[in-house]
PDB file of C-alpha atoms in Angstrom:
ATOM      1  CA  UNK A   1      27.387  -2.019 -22.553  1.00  0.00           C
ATOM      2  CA  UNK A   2      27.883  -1.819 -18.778  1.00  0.00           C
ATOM      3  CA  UNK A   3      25.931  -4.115 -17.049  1.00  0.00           C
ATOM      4  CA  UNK A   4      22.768  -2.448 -15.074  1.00  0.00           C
ATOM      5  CA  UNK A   5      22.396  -3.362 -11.174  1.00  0.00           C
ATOM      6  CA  UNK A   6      19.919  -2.064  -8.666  1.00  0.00           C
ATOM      7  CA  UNK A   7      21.140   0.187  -6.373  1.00  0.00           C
ATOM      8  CA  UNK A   8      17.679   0.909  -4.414  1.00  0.00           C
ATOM      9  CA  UNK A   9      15.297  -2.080  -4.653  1.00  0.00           C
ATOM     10  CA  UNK A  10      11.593  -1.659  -3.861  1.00  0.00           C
ATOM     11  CA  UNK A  11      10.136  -1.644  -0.520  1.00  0.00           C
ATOM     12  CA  UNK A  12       6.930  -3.251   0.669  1.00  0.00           C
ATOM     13  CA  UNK A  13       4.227  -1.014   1.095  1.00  0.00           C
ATOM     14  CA  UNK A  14       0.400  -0.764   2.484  1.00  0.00           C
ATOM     15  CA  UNK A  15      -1.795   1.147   0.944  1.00  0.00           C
ATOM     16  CA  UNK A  16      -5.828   1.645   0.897  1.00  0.00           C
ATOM     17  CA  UNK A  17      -8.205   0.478  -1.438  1.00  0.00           C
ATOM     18  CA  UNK A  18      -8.899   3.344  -3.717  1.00  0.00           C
ATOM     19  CA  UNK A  19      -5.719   4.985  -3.284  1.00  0.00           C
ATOM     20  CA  UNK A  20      -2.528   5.253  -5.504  1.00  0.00           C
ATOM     21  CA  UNK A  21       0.734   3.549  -4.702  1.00  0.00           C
ATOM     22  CA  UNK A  22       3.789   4.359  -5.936  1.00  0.00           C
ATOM     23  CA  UNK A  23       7.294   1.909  -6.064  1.00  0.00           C
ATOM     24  CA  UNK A  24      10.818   3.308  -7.030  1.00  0.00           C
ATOM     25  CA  UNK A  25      13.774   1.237  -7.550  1.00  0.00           C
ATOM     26  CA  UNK A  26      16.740   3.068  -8.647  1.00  0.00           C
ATOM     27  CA  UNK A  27      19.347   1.220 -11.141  1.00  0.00           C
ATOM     28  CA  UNK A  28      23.209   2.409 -11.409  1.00  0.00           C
ATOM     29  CA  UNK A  29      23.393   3.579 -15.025  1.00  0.00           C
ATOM     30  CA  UNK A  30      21.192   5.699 -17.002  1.00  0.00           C
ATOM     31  CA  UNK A  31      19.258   4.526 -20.192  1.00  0.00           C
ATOM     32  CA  UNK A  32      18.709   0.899 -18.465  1.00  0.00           C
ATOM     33  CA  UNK A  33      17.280  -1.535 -21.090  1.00  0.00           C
ATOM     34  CA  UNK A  34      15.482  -4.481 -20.914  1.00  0.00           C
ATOM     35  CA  UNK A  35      13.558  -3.201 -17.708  1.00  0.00           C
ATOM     36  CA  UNK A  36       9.932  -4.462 -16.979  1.00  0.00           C
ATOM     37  CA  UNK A  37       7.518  -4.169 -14.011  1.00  0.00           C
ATOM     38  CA  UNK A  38       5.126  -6.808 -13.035  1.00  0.00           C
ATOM     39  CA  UNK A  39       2.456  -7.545 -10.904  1.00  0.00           C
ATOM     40  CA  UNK A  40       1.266 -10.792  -9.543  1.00  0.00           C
ATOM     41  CA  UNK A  41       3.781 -12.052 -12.698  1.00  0.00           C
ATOM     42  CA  UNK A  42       1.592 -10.291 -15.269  1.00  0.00           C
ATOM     43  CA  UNK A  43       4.143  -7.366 -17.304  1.00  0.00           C
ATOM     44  CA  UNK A  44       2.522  -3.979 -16.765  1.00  0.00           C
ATOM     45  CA  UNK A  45       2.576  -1.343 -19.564  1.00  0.00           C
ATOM     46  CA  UNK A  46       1.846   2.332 -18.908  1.00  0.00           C
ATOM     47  CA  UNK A  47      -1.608   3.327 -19.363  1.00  0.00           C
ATOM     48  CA  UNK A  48      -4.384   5.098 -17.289  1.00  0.00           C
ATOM     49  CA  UNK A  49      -4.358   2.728 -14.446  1.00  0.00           C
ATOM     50  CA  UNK A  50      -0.110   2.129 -14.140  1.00  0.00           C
ATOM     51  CA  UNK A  51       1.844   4.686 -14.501  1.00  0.00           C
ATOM     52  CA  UNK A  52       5.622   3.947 -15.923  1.00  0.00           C
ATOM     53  CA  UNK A  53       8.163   6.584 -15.619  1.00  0.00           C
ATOM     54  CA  UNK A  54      12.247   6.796 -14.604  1.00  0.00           C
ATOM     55  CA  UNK A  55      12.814  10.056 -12.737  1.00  0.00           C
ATOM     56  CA  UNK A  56      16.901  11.770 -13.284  1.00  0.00           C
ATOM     57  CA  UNK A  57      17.581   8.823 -15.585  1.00  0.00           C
ATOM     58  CA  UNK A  58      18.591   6.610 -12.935  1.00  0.00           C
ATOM     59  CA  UNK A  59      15.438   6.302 -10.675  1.00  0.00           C
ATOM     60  CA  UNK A  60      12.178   3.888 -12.391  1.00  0.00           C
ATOM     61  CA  UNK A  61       9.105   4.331 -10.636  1.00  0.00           C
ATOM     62  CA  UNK A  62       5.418   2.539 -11.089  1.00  0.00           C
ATOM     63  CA  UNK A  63       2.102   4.142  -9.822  1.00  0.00           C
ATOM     64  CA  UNK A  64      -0.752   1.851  -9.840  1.00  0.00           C
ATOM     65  CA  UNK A  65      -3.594   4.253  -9.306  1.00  0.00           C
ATOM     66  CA  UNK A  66      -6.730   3.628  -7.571  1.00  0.00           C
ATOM     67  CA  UNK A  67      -5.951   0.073  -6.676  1.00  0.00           C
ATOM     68  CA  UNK A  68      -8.298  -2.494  -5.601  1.00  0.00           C
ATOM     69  CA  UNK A  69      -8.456  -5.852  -3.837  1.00  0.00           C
ATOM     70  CA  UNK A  70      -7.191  -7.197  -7.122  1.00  0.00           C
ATOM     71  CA  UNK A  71      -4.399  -5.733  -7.087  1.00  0.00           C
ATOM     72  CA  UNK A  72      -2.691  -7.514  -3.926  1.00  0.00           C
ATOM     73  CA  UNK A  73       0.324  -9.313  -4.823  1.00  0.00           C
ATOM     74  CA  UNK A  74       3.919  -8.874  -5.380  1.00  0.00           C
ATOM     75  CA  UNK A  75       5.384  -6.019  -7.949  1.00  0.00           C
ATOM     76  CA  UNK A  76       8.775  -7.505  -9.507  1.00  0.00           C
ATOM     77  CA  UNK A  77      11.268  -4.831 -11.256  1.00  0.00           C
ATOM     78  CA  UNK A  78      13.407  -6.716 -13.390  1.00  0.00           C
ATOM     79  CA  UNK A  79      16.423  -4.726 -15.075  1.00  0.00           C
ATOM     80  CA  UNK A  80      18.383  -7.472 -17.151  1.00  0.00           C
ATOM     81  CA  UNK A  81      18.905 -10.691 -14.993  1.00  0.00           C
ATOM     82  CA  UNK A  82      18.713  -8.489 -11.264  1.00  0.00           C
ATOM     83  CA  UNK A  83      15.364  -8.328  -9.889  1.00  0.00           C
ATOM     84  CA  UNK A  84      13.815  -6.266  -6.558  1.00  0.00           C
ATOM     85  CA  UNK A  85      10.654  -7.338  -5.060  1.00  0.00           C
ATOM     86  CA  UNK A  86       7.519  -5.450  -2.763  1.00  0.00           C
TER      87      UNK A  86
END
């Protein structure tokens, strides 16, 4: 199995509380494994308030929706042993 890098890490981005924020980091094969998103260290699974997709295979994106004060803090991708932080 080739071994996954990132291509495009994340950037750092502002947003307001109350709004929904949105990080892409794209990888250079499709079907990645061992990928995880975390904020503030915690893993984050997909559910109402994080939203966990990969767009054209290639491209993984997180939405944290509606964030709050709480959620200030660094977002890690991890894809095997290459990371991106925002």
């Amino acid at each position: 199995e080739p071994d996954v890098t990132i291509v495009s890490g994340l950037k750092d981005t502002v947003v307001s509380e109350g709004d929904d924020v949105t990080f892409r980091c794209q990888v250079s094969h499709e079907n990645a494994r061992d990928v995880e998103w975390k904020l503030q260290d915690v893993a984050l699974q997909n559910n109402e308030m994080n939203e966990i997709s990969v767009e054209k295979g290639k491209i993984h994106t997180l939405t944290l929706r509606k964030v709050t004060e709480q959620d200030i803090g660094t977002v890690t991708f991890r894809v095997g042993a290459h990371t991106s932080t925002a």
